[in-house]
Amino acid sequence: MAAPTTSAPAPRTRPARAAVSTVRQALRLTRTEFTLFHRYRMALYVAVLPAVFLLPLFSTEPAEVLPGVDAAALALTQFFAMAAMTVGVVHVSNVYAARREQLVLKRMRVSGVTPAALFGATTLSVLGVVVLQSAAVVAFMGAGLDALPVDPVLLVLSIVLVTVVMSLLGAALTRFARNAESAQMMAMVPFLVLLAASGFFIPLEVLPEPVALVLGFLPMVPAIELAKSAYFGYDLFSGTADAVPATGPDLWIAAAPSLLVLAVWVALVAYLLRFFQWDPRGAR
Amino acid sequence: MTTTQSDTAISVRELRQAYGDFEAVRGISFTVSPGELFALLGTNGAGKTTTIETLEGFRRPTGGSVRVFGVDPFGQPAALRPRVNAVLQHSGVFEELTVAETIELARDLAADPLGTDAVLETVSLADKAGVAVRQLSGGQKRRLDLGLAILTRPEVLFLDEPTTGMDPEMRRETWRIIGDQVADGVAVLLTTHYLEEAERLADRLAIMHRGEVRVEGTLAGVVAERGDRIGFRLPDRVRSEDLPRLPGAELAIDVREGVPWAVYTVTGAEVASRAHRALGPLLAWAQERGTTLERLELRGASLEDVFLAVADGSLSEIPGN
């Protein structure tokens, strides 16, 4: 092999190469994320978990809470945000902690993959799963409860926003997990907090007004209110009791504060990712 | 358009890196040129991986500066991405993908990569293309790591213990691949615990201890500072003062296996011939006295001697390069 010498071979002149664009990297990684999602058995369990929370709804007696809106159907619309939270926070924090521990993330970075491509691919894959889950729920509601979204664009936008928030939050949370095992435990804290603060178990109407106001600034409440309102064409942002029919621009104007809250959360978690650790030794 | 080729691919100047109050790297400096392999050796915790991580752009230096092709890797990582790659301390790939899927993914993420078949052939994993990464042996995973690193046709390669877990045959084959990269003009920064690896591959090397570079230079230059050793069991009825003085040699009496040994440490600038010049007079002395030098041994100075001297603190200054 090489004899010790200071004379090095003449360097090869290499043509300049532009790096692959972040968008192209993200789309390619998204494809791999779907493959991996299929191969991670745990991920499939996580994907069906939100449905478990909704099982009790099927035992409720039919009751019309608003004109033309069944109580079970109204409750089912909470599924969209629940799915985003479960797959986003629980699944993403688990896989990111494991990948960091196995130096997969660091290997990607040193190979020229941008952070935006990595986080973007994860978000797109989670979004894909959540959209599939949501489509199944919409199909069920359409066929079984004769309820289809009044404003599908607003519904999709709310699903996209909450999924982005939860997916990036899952990644950002790994800053506080030493390894994959601790990430599983750690992810349950925000999961349970967000679940408790979602209005799913305790309606906001029965909470003290200041508490309800604060919870409205967490991502779950606006996401659920957006989904309910978009699905049934009511302004439900002040609670079911005060709901009034709203469609088109009126509905979007009513939805603006909730959309803004989610947009702020997107910006906040994106900022938190600046402190993401790429390897177990704490390198950034 | 072509990329500009600097005389220096990697430049580290007075680099300091601290974790809180603990300073892991304390003002080290070195350079690596295109087509050169520089080995960074040292005990565990010496600061090697921290240095590499800084060069990879994962850490901002606490003090001093690092540059890769004149670019700050922490401040401008995007400028270096197509030109740099690495083999990390342990395998960093998706275990659920197959070998071929892993390489295809890396190809799709890189600009102008090598072909899948070429990479598989180079790292001798063609017969494992359809095997899940998790089913590979430790050595095979390291080969895959190396394949992924060279796939992007980098101009700078950081190799952090690239042959750990490999059997001797696989290690030699890997040395050949690394040697080919160097011959192709790639600047390589290697860390390894295998001193033979550094002896075989390194054009220049540095030995770190407790965050500092204690020894730096070519292998010959570094080893020249240490002496060759001539040893033999001290003959019966021969006292140490009876032993001859040898040119350029210092005598010491050691005890091995409970019996006294004479050990000459031979130094001198002419490394290739210094042991020969000392051995002649010793054999003449023995013949003249009719004495047999039992278990006579001659051992040239080695990198291991230098490394151990650094590790035990007896060598704490940088000798002349």
Coordinates of C-alpha atoms in Angstrom, one line a residue:
Chain A
M1 CA 0.0 0.0 0.0
A2 CA 1.1 3.6 0.1
A3 CA 4.6 4.2 1.2
P4 CA 4.9 7.0 3.6
T5 CA 5.5 10.1 1.5
T6 CA 4.5 13.7 1.3
S7 CA 4.3 13.7 -2.5
A8 CA 0.6 13.4 -3.3
P9 CA -0.8 12.5 -6.7
A10 CA -2.0 15.4 -8.9
P11 CA -5.6 16.2 -7.9
R12 CA -8.2 15.3 -10.5
T13 CA -10.0 18.3 -11.9
R14 CA -13.6 17.6 -11.3
P15 CA -16.5 19.1 -13.1
A16 CA -18.7 21.3 -10.9
R17 CA -21.7 19.5 -9.6
A18 CA -24.9 21.1 -8.4
A19 CA -26.4 19.4 -5.4
V20 CA -29.7 17.7 -5.9
S21 CA -32.5 20.1 -5.0
T22 CA -34.2 19.9 -1.7
V23 CA -37.6 19.2 -3.3
R24 CA -36.2 16.3 -5.3
Q25 CA -34.5 14.9 -2.2
A26 CA -37.7 15.3 -0.2
L27 CA -39.8 13.5 -2.7
R28 CA -37.3 10.6 -3.0
L29 CA -37.1 10.3 0.7
T30 CA -40.9 10.3 1.0
R31 CA -41.0 7.3 -1.2
T32 CA -38.5 5.5 1.1
E33 CA -40.5 6.7 4.1
F34 CA -43.6 4.9 2.8
T35 CA -41.6 1.8 2.2
L36 CA -40.2 2.0 5.7
F37 CA -43.6 2.7 7.2
H38 CA -44.9 -0.4 5.6
R39 CA -41.9 -2.4 7.0
Y40 CA -42.0 -0.9 10.5
R41 CA -44.6 -3.1 12.2
M42 CA -44.8 -0.6 15.1
A43 CA -45.8 2.1 12.6
L44 CA -48.8 0.2 11.4
Y45 CA -50.0 -0.2 15.0
V46 CA -49.6 3.5 15.5
A47 CA -51.6 4.1 12.4
V48 CA -54.6 2.2 13.6
L49 CA -54.4 3.6 17.2
P50 CA -56.6 6.7 16.5
A51 CA -59.5 4.5 15.4
V52 CA -59.4 2.8 18.8
F53 CA -60.2 6.1 20.5
L54 CA -63.3 6.4 18.3
L55 CA -64.8 3.0 18.9
P56 CA -67.0 4.1 21.8
L57 CA -68.7 6.5 19.4
F58 CA -70.3 3.7 17.6
S59 CA -72.3 2.6 20.7
T60 CA -73.9 6.1 21.1
E61 CA -77.6 6.5 20.4
P62 CA -78.5 8.6 17.3
A63 CA -79.0 12.2 18.3
E64 CA -79.2 15.3 16.3
V65 CA -77.0 18.0 18.0
L66 CA -77.5 20.5 15.2
P67 CA -80.0 20.5 12.3
G68 CA -78.9 17.7 10.0
V69 CA -75.8 16.8 12.2
D70 CA -75.7 13.6 14.1
A71 CA -73.7 13.5 17.4
A72 CA -71.6 10.5 16.3
A73 CA -70.8 12.1 13.0
L74 CA -69.8 15.3 14.7
A75 CA -67.6 13.4 17.1
L76 CA -66.0 11.4 14.2
T77 CA -64.6 14.6 12.7
Q78 CA -62.2 14.7 15.7
F79 CA -60.5 11.7 14.1
F80 CA -58.5 13.8 11.6
A81 CA -56.6 15.8 14.2
M82 CA -56.3 12.7 16.4
A83 CA -54.7 10.7 13.5
A84 CA -52.3 13.6 12.8
M85 CA -51.3 13.8 16.5
T86 CA -50.8 10.0 16.9
V87 CA -48.9 9.4 13.8
G88 CA -47.0 12.7 14.0
V89 CA -46.0 12.9 17.6
V90 CA -45.7 9.2 18.5
H91 CA -44.4 7.7 15.3
V92 CA -42.1 10.5 14.2
S93 CA -40.5 10.9 17.6
N94 CA -39.8 7.2 17.8
V95 CA -38.3 6.8 14.4
Y96 CA -36.3 10.0 14.6
A97 CA -34.8 9.0 18.0
A98 CA -33.9 5.6 16.6
R99 CA -32.4 7.0 13.4
R100 CA -30.3 9.5 15.3
E101 CA -29.1 6.7 17.6
Q102 CA -28.2 4.6 14.5
L103 CA -26.5 7.6 12.9
V104 CA -28.9 7.4 9.9
L105 CA -29.7 11.1 10.1
K106 CA -26.1 12.1 10.4
R107 CA -25.2 9.8 7.5
M108 CA -27.9 11.5 5.4
R109 CA -26.6 15.0 6.4
V110 CA -23.0 14.2 5.6
S111 CA -24.1 12.8 2.2
G112 CA -25.6 16.1 1.3
V113 CA -29.3 15.7 2.3
T114 CA -30.7 18.9 3.6
P115 CA -32.6 19.2 6.9
A116 CA -35.5 20.6 5.0
A117 CA -35.6 17.5 2.7
L118 CA -35.5 15.1 5.7
F119 CA -38.2 16.9 7.7
G120 CA -40.2 17.5 4.6
A121 CA -40.1 13.9 3.6
T122 CA -41.2 12.8 7.0
T123 CA -44.0 15.3 7.0
L124 CA -45.1 14.3 3.6
S125 CA -45.2 10.6 4.5
V126 CA -47.1 11.3 7.7
L127 CA -49.5 13.4 5.7
G128 CA -49.9 10.6 3.2
V129 CA -50.9 8.2 6.0
V130 CA -53.2 10.7 7.7
V131 CA -54.9 11.5 4.4
L132 CA -55.5 7.8 3.8
Q133 CA -56.9 7.4 7.3
S134 CA -59.0 10.5 6.8
A135 CA -60.3 9.4 3.4
A136 CA -61.4 6.2 5.0
V137 CA -63.3 8.1 7.7
V138 CA -64.9 10.4 5.2
A139 CA -66.0 7.4 3.1
F140 CA -67.5 5.8 6.1
M141 CA -69.3 8.9 7.1
G142 CA -70.6 9.4 3.6
A143 CA -71.8 5.9 3.2
G144 CA -72.9 5.2 6.8
L145 CA -74.0 8.5 8.1
D146 CA -74.8 10.3 4.8
A147 CA -72.5 13.1 5.8
L148 CA -69.9 14.5 3.4
P149 CA -67.7 17.6 3.9
V150 CA -69.5 20.9 3.1
D151 CA -66.1 22.7 2.6
P152 CA -63.6 20.0 1.6
V153 CA -60.9 22.6 0.9
L154 CA -61.0 24.0 4.4
L155 CA -61.1 20.5 5.8
V156 CA -58.0 19.4 3.8
L157 CA -56.2 22.6 4.8
S158 CA -56.9 21.9 8.5
I159 CA -55.7 18.4 8.1
V160 CA -52.5 19.5 6.3
L161 CA -51.8 22.2 8.9
V162 CA -52.3 20.0 12.0
T163 CA -50.3 17.2 10.4
V164 CA -47.4 19.5 9.6
V165 CA -47.5 20.8 13.2
M166 CA -47.6 17.3 14.8
S167 CA -45.0 15.8 12.5
L168 CA -42.4 18.6 13.0
L169 CA -43.3 18.6 16.7
G170 CA -42.5 14.8 16.9
A171 CA -39.1 15.5 15.3
A172 CA -38.4 18.5 17.6
L173 CA -39.3 16.5 20.7
T174 CA -36.4 14.1 20.1
R175 CA -34.2 16.9 21.4
F176 CA -35.2 15.7 24.8
A177 CA -34.9 11.9 24.2
R178 CA -31.6 10.1 24.7
N179 CA -32.6 7.1 22.7
A180 CA -35.5 5.4 21.0
E181 CA -36.7 3.7 24.2
S182 CA -36.8 7.0 26.1
A183 CA -38.5 8.7 23.1
Q184 CA -41.4 6.2 23.3
M185 CA -41.9 7.2 26.9
M186 CA -41.2 10.9 26.3
A187 CA -43.7 11.1 23.4
M188 CA -46.5 10.0 25.6
V189 CA -46.3 13.2 27.6
P190 CA -47.2 15.7 24.8
F191 CA -49.5 13.0 23.4
L192 CA -51.6 12.8 26.6
V193 CA -51.4 16.5 27.2
L194 CA -52.6 17.3 23.7
L195 CA -55.3 14.6 23.9
A196 CA -56.5 15.9 27.3
A197 CA -56.5 19.5 25.9
S198 CA -58.3 18.5 22.7
G199 CA -61.9 18.7 24.0
F200 CA -62.3 15.1 23.0
F201 CA -62.9 13.8 26.6
I202 CA -63.9 17.0 28.3
P203 CA -65.9 19.5 26.1
L204 CA -64.5 23.0 26.2
E205 CA -67.9 24.3 27.1
V206 CA -67.8 22.7 30.6
L207 CA -64.3 24.1 31.3
P208 CA -63.8 27.6 33.0
E209 CA -63.5 30.2 30.3
P210 CA -59.9 31.1 30.9
V211 CA -58.9 27.4 30.6
A212 CA -60.9 27.0 27.4
L213 CA -59.3 30.2 26.0
V214 CA -55.8 28.9 26.7
L215 CA -56.5 25.5 25.2
G216 CA -57.7 27.3 22.1
F217 CA -54.1 28.3 21.5
L218 CA -52.9 24.7 21.6
P219 CA -53.0 23.0 18.1
M220 CA -55.6 20.4 18.8
V221 CA -58.6 22.6 19.6
P222 CA -58.4 24.8 16.5
A223 CA -57.7 21.8 14.3
I224 CA -60.8 20.0 15.6
E225 CA -63.0 23.1 15.4
L226 CA -61.8 23.6 11.8
A227 CA -62.6 20.0 10.8
K228 CA -66.0 20.1 12.4
S229 CA -66.9 23.5 10.9
A230 CA -65.6 22.6 7.5
Y231 CA -67.4 19.2 7.5
F232 CA -70.8 20.4 8.5
G233 CA -70.9 24.0 7.3
Y234 CA -71.4 25.5 10.7
D235 CA -69.5 28.2 12.6
L236 CA -68.5 25.9 15.5
F237 CA -65.6 28.0 16.7
S238 CA -67.5 29.3 19.7
G239 CA -68.9 25.9 20.7
T240 CA -71.8 23.8 19.6
A241 CA -74.4 25.7 21.5
D242 CA -73.6 29.0 19.7
A243 CA -73.2 27.3 16.3
V244 CA -74.7 29.1 13.2
P245 CA -74.7 27.9 9.6
A246 CA -71.8 29.2 7.7
T247 CA -70.4 28.4 4.2
G248 CA -68.1 30.0 1.7
P249 CA -66.4 33.3 2.7
D250 CA -68.3 33.5 6.0
L251 CA -67.0 30.1 7.1
W252 CA -63.4 31.1 6.1
I253 CA -63.6 34.4 7.9
A254 CA -64.8 32.5 11.0
A255 CA -62.0 30.0 10.5
A256 CA -59.2 32.6 10.1
P257 CA -58.2 32.8 13.8
S258 CA -57.9 29.0 14.1
L259 CA -56.0 28.8 10.8
L260 CA -53.7 31.6 12.2
V261 CA -53.1 29.6 15.4
L262 CA -52.1 26.6 13.4
A263 CA -49.9 28.6 11.1
V264 CA -48.1 30.1 14.2
W265 CA -47.6 26.6 15.5
V266 CA -46.0 25.6 12.2
A267 CA -43.6 28.5 12.4
L268 CA -42.9 27.7 16.1
V269 CA -42.0 24.0 15.6
A270 CA -40.0 24.8 12.5
Y271 CA -38.0 27.2 14.6
L272 CA -37.5 24.6 17.3
L273 CA -36.0 22.3 14.7
R274 CA -33.0 24.6 14.6
F275 CA -32.0 23.0 17.8
F276 CA -32.4 19.5 16.4
Q277 CA -29.6 17.1 17.3
W278 CA -28.3 15.0 14.5
D279 CA -26.3 12.5 16.4
P280 CA -26.3 10.9 19.8
R281 CA -23.2 12.9 20.9
G282 CA -25.2 16.1 20.5
A283 CA -23.8 17.4 17.3
R284 CA -26.1 19.9 15.5
Chain B
M1 CA -17.1 25.1 -15.5
T2 CA -14.8 23.2 -13.1
T3 CA -14.4 23.4 -9.4
T4 CA -11.3 25.1 -8.2
Q5 CA -8.7 22.8 -6.8
S6 CA -7.0 24.3 -3.8
D7 CA -3.5 23.1 -2.7
T8 CA -5.1 22.4 0.7
A9 CA -8.3 20.4 0.9
I10 CA -8.6 20.5 4.7
S11 CA -7.2 23.1 6.9
V12 CA -7.4 23.1 10.7
R13 CA -5.9 26.0 12.6
E14 CA -5.7 26.2 16.4
L15 CA -9.0 24.3 16.6
R16 CA -10.6 24.3 20.0
Q17 CA -13.8 22.5 20.9
A18 CA -15.4 22.5 24.3
Y19 CA -18.3 20.7 25.9
G20 CA -19.2 23.0 28.7
D21 CA -16.2 23.2 31.0
F22 CA -14.5 20.2 29.3
E23 CA -12.2 21.1 26.4
A24 CA -12.2 18.0 24.1
V25 CA -9.9 19.6 21.5
R26 CA -7.2 22.0 22.5
G27 CA -5.7 24.1 19.8
I28 CA -4.8 21.5 17.1
S29 CA -3.6 22.3 13.6
F30 CA -3.0 20.3 10.5
T31 CA -3.7 20.3 6.8
V32 CA -4.6 17.7 4.2
S33 CA -3.9 18.1 0.5
P34 CA -5.8 16.6 -2.4
G35 CA -4.5 13.1 -3.1
E36 CA -3.2 12.7 0.5
L37 CA -4.3 10.5 3.3
F38 CA -3.8 12.0 6.8
A39 CA -4.4 9.7 9.7
L40 CA -5.6 11.1 13.0
L41 CA -4.7 8.6 15.7
G42 CA -5.1 8.7 19.4
T43 CA -6.5 7.1 22.5
N44 CA -10.2 6.9 23.2
G45 CA -11.5 10.3 24.0
A46 CA -8.5 12.0 22.5
G47 CA -10.7 14.3 20.4
K48 CA -10.5 12.6 17.0
T49 CA -14.2 12.2 16.3
T50 CA -14.9 15.7 17.7
T51 CA -12.4 17.0 15.2
I52 CA -14.0 15.1 12.3
E53 CA -17.5 16.3 13.3
T54 CA -16.3 19.8 13.3
L55 CA -14.9 19.4 9.8
E56 CA -18.1 17.7 8.7
G57 CA -19.9 20.9 9.8
F58 CA -21.8 19.4 12.7
R59 CA -20.1 21.6 15.3
R60 CA -19.1 25.2 15.4
P61 CA -15.5 25.6 16.6
T62 CA -15.2 27.0 20.1
G63 CA -11.9 28.5 19.0
G64 CA -9.7 28.5 15.9
S65 CA -10.9 27.7 12.5
V66 CA -11.5 24.8 10.1
R67 CA -11.9 25.1 6.4
V68 CA -12.6 22.5 3.7
F69 CA -11.6 23.8 0.3
G70 CA -11.5 27.2 1.9
V71 CA -15.1 27.0 3.1
D72 CA -16.4 27.1 6.6
P73 CA -18.3 23.7 6.9
F74 CA -20.5 24.9 9.8
G75 CA -21.4 28.2 8.2
Q76 CA -21.7 27.2 4.6
P77 CA -22.5 23.4 4.6
A78 CA -24.4 23.7 1.3
A79 CA -21.3 24.8 -0.5
L80 CA -19.5 21.6 0.4
R81 CA -22.2 19.0 0.1
P82 CA -21.5 17.7 -3.3
R83 CA -17.7 17.5 -2.6
V84 CA -17.6 15.8 0.8
N85 CA -18.7 12.4 2.2
A86 CA -17.9 10.3 5.2
V87 CA -17.8 6.9 6.8
L88 CA -19.2 7.4 10.3
Q89 CA -18.1 5.7 13.4
H90 CA -20.7 3.0 12.9
S91 CA -23.2 2.1 10.2
G92 CA -25.8 4.7 9.5
V93 CA -28.3 3.2 7.1
F94 CA -31.9 2.0 7.2
E95 CA -31.7 -1.6 8.4
E96 CA -35.1 -2.4 6.8
L97 CA -33.9 -1.6 3.3
T98 CA -32.0 -4.1 1.1
V99 CA -28.4 -3.3 0.1
A100 CA -29.6 -2.4 -3.4
E101 CA -32.4 -0.2 -2.2
T102 CA -29.9 1.6 0.1
I103 CA -27.5 2.3 -2.8
E104 CA -30.4 3.3 -5.1
L105 CA -31.6 5.8 -2.4
A106 CA -28.1 7.2 -2.0
R107 CA -27.8 7.6 -5.8
D108 CA -31.1 9.4 -6.1
L109 CA -30.1 11.8 -3.4
A110 CA -26.7 12.6 -5.0
A111 CA -25.6 14.6 -8.0
D112 CA -23.8 12.6 -10.7
P113 CA -23.2 9.4 -8.6
L114 CA -21.5 6.2 -9.4
G115 CA -23.6 3.3 -10.8
T116 CA -25.2 0.8 -8.5
D117 CA -23.4 -2.1 -10.0
A118 CA -20.1 -0.4 -9.9
V119 CA -20.5 0.4 -6.2
L120 CA -21.6 -3.2 -5.4
E121 CA -18.6 -4.6 -7.3
T122 CA -16.2 -2.2 -5.7
V123 CA -17.2 -3.1 -2.2
S124 CA -17.8 -6.8 -3.0
L125 CA -21.4 -6.8 -2.1
A126 CA -22.9 -7.7 -5.5
D127 CA -24.1 -11.1 -4.1
K128 CA -25.8 -9.3 -1.2
A129 CA -27.8 -6.8 -3.3
G130 CA -31.2 -8.3 -2.4
V131 CA -30.3 -8.9 1.3
A132 CA -31.7 -6.6 4.0
V133 CA -29.1 -4.5 5.6
R134 CA -29.9 -5.9 9.1
Q135 CA -28.8 -9.3 7.9
L136 CA -25.3 -8.2 6.9
S137 CA -22.3 -8.9 9.1
G138 CA -20.6 -6.0 10.9
G139 CA -17.8 -6.0 8.3
Q140 CA -20.2 -6.1 5.4
K141 CA -22.1 -3.1 6.8
R142 CA -18.9 -1.2 7.0
R143 CA -18.2 -2.1 3.4
L144 CA -21.7 -0.7 2.5
D145 CA -20.9 2.4 4.4
L146 CA -17.7 2.9 2.4
G147 CA -19.7 2.2 -0.8
L148 CA -22.2 4.9 0.1
A149 CA -19.3 7.3 0.8
I150 CA -17.5 6.9 -2.5
L151 CA -20.8 6.7 -4.4
T152 CA -21.0 10.5 -4.5
R153 CA -17.5 10.7 -5.9
P154 CA -16.3 13.1 -3.1
E155 CA -13.2 15.2 -3.2
V156 CA -12.8 14.9 0.6
L157 CA -13.5 11.7 2.5
F158 CA -13.7 11.5 6.3
L159 CA -13.2 7.9 7.4
D160 CA -13.9 7.3 11.1
E161 CA -12.6 3.9 12.0
P162 CA -13.8 2.5 8.6
T163 CA -12.5 -1.1 9.0
T164 CA -13.8 -1.8 12.5
G165 CA -15.4 -5.3 12.6
M166 CA -13.7 -6.5 9.4
D167 CA -11.7 -9.7 9.0
P168 CA -8.1 -9.3 7.9
E169 CA -8.9 -10.1 4.3
M170 CA -11.8 -7.7 4.1
R171 CA -9.6 -5.1 5.8
R172 CA -6.9 -5.4 3.2
E173 CA -9.5 -5.1 0.4
T174 CA -10.8 -2.0 2.0
W175 CA -7.3 -0.5 2.2
R176 CA -7.1 -1.1 -1.5
I177 CA -10.3 0.8 -2.1
I178 CA -9.2 3.7 0.1
G179 CA -5.8 3.7 -1.6
D180 CA -7.5 3.9 -5.0
Q181 CA -9.5 7.0 -3.8
V182 CA -6.3 8.7 -2.7
A183 CA -4.6 7.8 -6.0
D184 CA -7.6 9.4 -7.7
G185 CA -6.9 12.7 -5.9
V186 CA -9.3 12.5 -3.0
A187 CA -8.2 14.0 0.3
V188 CA -8.8 11.5 3.0
L189 CA -8.8 12.1 6.8
L190 CA -8.7 8.8 8.5
T191 CA -9.1 7.9 12.2
T192 CA -8.3 4.3 13.2
H193 CA -7.3 2.2 16.2
Y194 CA -5.5 -0.1 13.9
L195 CA -1.9 1.2 13.8
E196 CA -1.1 -1.1 10.9
E197 CA -3.8 0.6 8.9
A198 CA -2.2 4.0 9.4
E199 CA 1.2 2.5 8.6
R200 CA -0.1 1.1 5.4
L201 CA -2.2 4.0 4.2
A202 CA -1.1 7.3 5.7
D203 CA 1.0 9.8 3.9
R204 CA 1.2 11.8 7.1
L205 CA -0.3 11.3 10.5
A206 CA -0.9 12.9 13.9
I207 CA -1.3 11.3 17.3
M208 CA -3.7 13.1 19.6
H209 CA -3.9 12.7 23.3
R210 CA -6.2 14.6 25.6
G211 CA -7.3 17.0 22.9
E212 CA -3.8 17.9 21.7
V213 CA -1.7 16.8 18.8
R214 CA 1.4 15.3 20.4
V215 CA 3.1 13.9 17.3
E216 CA 2.7 14.9 13.7
G217 CA 4.6 14.1 10.5
T218 CA 5.3 11.4 8.0
L219 CA 5.5 7.8 9.4
A220 CA 9.2 7.7 8.8
G221 CA 9.7 11.1 10.5
V222 CA 7.6 10.2 13.5
V223 CA 9.2 6.8 13.9
A224 CA 12.7 8.2 13.5
E225 CA 12.3 10.0 16.8
R226 CA 12.0 6.6 18.5
G227 CA 15.0 4.2 18.6
D228 CA 15.4 0.7 17.2
R229 CA 16.0 -1.9 19.9
I230 CA 18.5 -4.6 20.2
G231 CA 17.9 -6.9 23.1
F232 CA 19.3 -10.2 24.4
R233 CA 19.4 -12.1 27.6
L234 CA 22.4 -10.9 29.7
P235 CA 24.9 -13.7 29.5
D236 CA 26.0 -15.4 32.8
R237 CA 29.0 -13.8 34.4
V238 CA 28.7 -10.7 32.3
R239 CA 28.0 -7.5 34.1
S240 CA 26.3 -4.6 32.5
E241 CA 29.5 -2.6 32.6
D242 CA 31.2 -5.3 30.6
L243 CA 28.9 -4.8 27.7
P244 CA 30.3 -2.8 24.8
R245 CA 29.3 0.7 23.9
L246 CA 27.6 0.8 20.5
P247 CA 27.5 3.7 18.1
G248 CA 24.4 5.8 18.6
A249 CA 23.0 3.5 21.2
E250 CA 22.0 3.7 24.9
L251 CA 22.1 0.7 27.1
A252 CA 19.6 -0.3 29.7
I253 CA 19.2 -3.4 31.8
D254 CA 15.7 -4.7 31.9
V255 CA 14.2 -7.7 33.6
R256 CA 12.1 -10.1 31.6
E257 CA 10.7 -13.4 32.9
G258 CA 12.8 -12.9 36.0
V259 CA 16.1 -12.7 34.3
P260 CA 18.2 -9.6 33.3
W261 CA 18.1 -8.4 29.7
A262 CA 20.3 -6.0 27.9
V263 CA 18.4 -3.6 25.7
Y264 CA 20.2 -1.1 23.4
T265 CA 18.1 1.7 22.0
V266 CA 19.6 2.9 18.8
T267 CA 18.8 6.3 17.5
G268 CA 20.2 8.4 14.7
A269 CA 19.1 10.3 11.7
E270 CA 19.9 7.4 9.2
V271 CA 17.0 5.3 10.2
A272 CA 17.6 2.6 7.5
S273 CA 21.1 1.8 8.6
R274 CA 21.4 2.7 12.3
A275 CA 20.6 -0.8 13.6
H276 CA 23.0 -2.4 11.2
R277 CA 25.8 -0.1 12.4
A278 CA 25.2 -0.9 16.0
L279 CA 24.7 -4.7 15.6
G280 CA 28.1 -5.3 13.9
P281 CA 30.2 -4.2 16.9
L282 CA 28.0 -6.1 19.3
L283 CA 28.4 -9.4 17.4
A284 CA 32.1 -8.8 17.1
W285 CA 32.3 -8.3 20.8
A286 CA 30.4 -11.5 21.5
Q287 CA 32.6 -13.5 19.1
E288 CA 35.7 -12.1 20.6
R289 CA 34.6 -13.2 24.1
G290 CA 33.1 -16.5 22.9
T291 CA 29.8 -15.5 24.3
T292 CA 26.4 -16.5 22.9
L293 CA 23.8 -13.8 22.8
E294 CA 20.8 -15.8 23.8
R295 CA 17.4 -14.8 22.4
L296 CA 19.0 -12.0 20.4
E297 CA 16.3 -9.8 18.9
L298 CA 16.3 -6.7 16.8
R299 CA 13.1 -4.6 16.5
G300 CA 12.8 -1.5 14.4
A301 CA 11.0 1.4 15.9
S302 CA 7.3 1.3 15.2
L303 CA 4.3 3.5 15.2
E304 CA 3.1 1.4 18.1
D305 CA 6.1 2.5 20.2
V306 CA 5.4 6.2 19.4
F307 CA 1.7 5.7 20.1
L308 CA 2.3 4.0 23.5
A309 CA 4.8 6.7 24.4
V310 CA 2.2 9.3 23.7
A311 CA -0.5 7.4 25.5
D312 CA 1.6 7.0 28.7
G313 CA 2.6 10.6 28.6
S314 CA 6.3 10.0 28.1
L315 CA 6.1 11.7 24.7
S316 CA 4.4 15.0 25.1
E317 CA 6.0 17.3 22.6
I318 CA 5.8 17.5 18.9
P319 CA 9.1 16.4 17.4
G320 CA 10.3 18.0 14.3
N321 CA 8.4 16.9 11.2

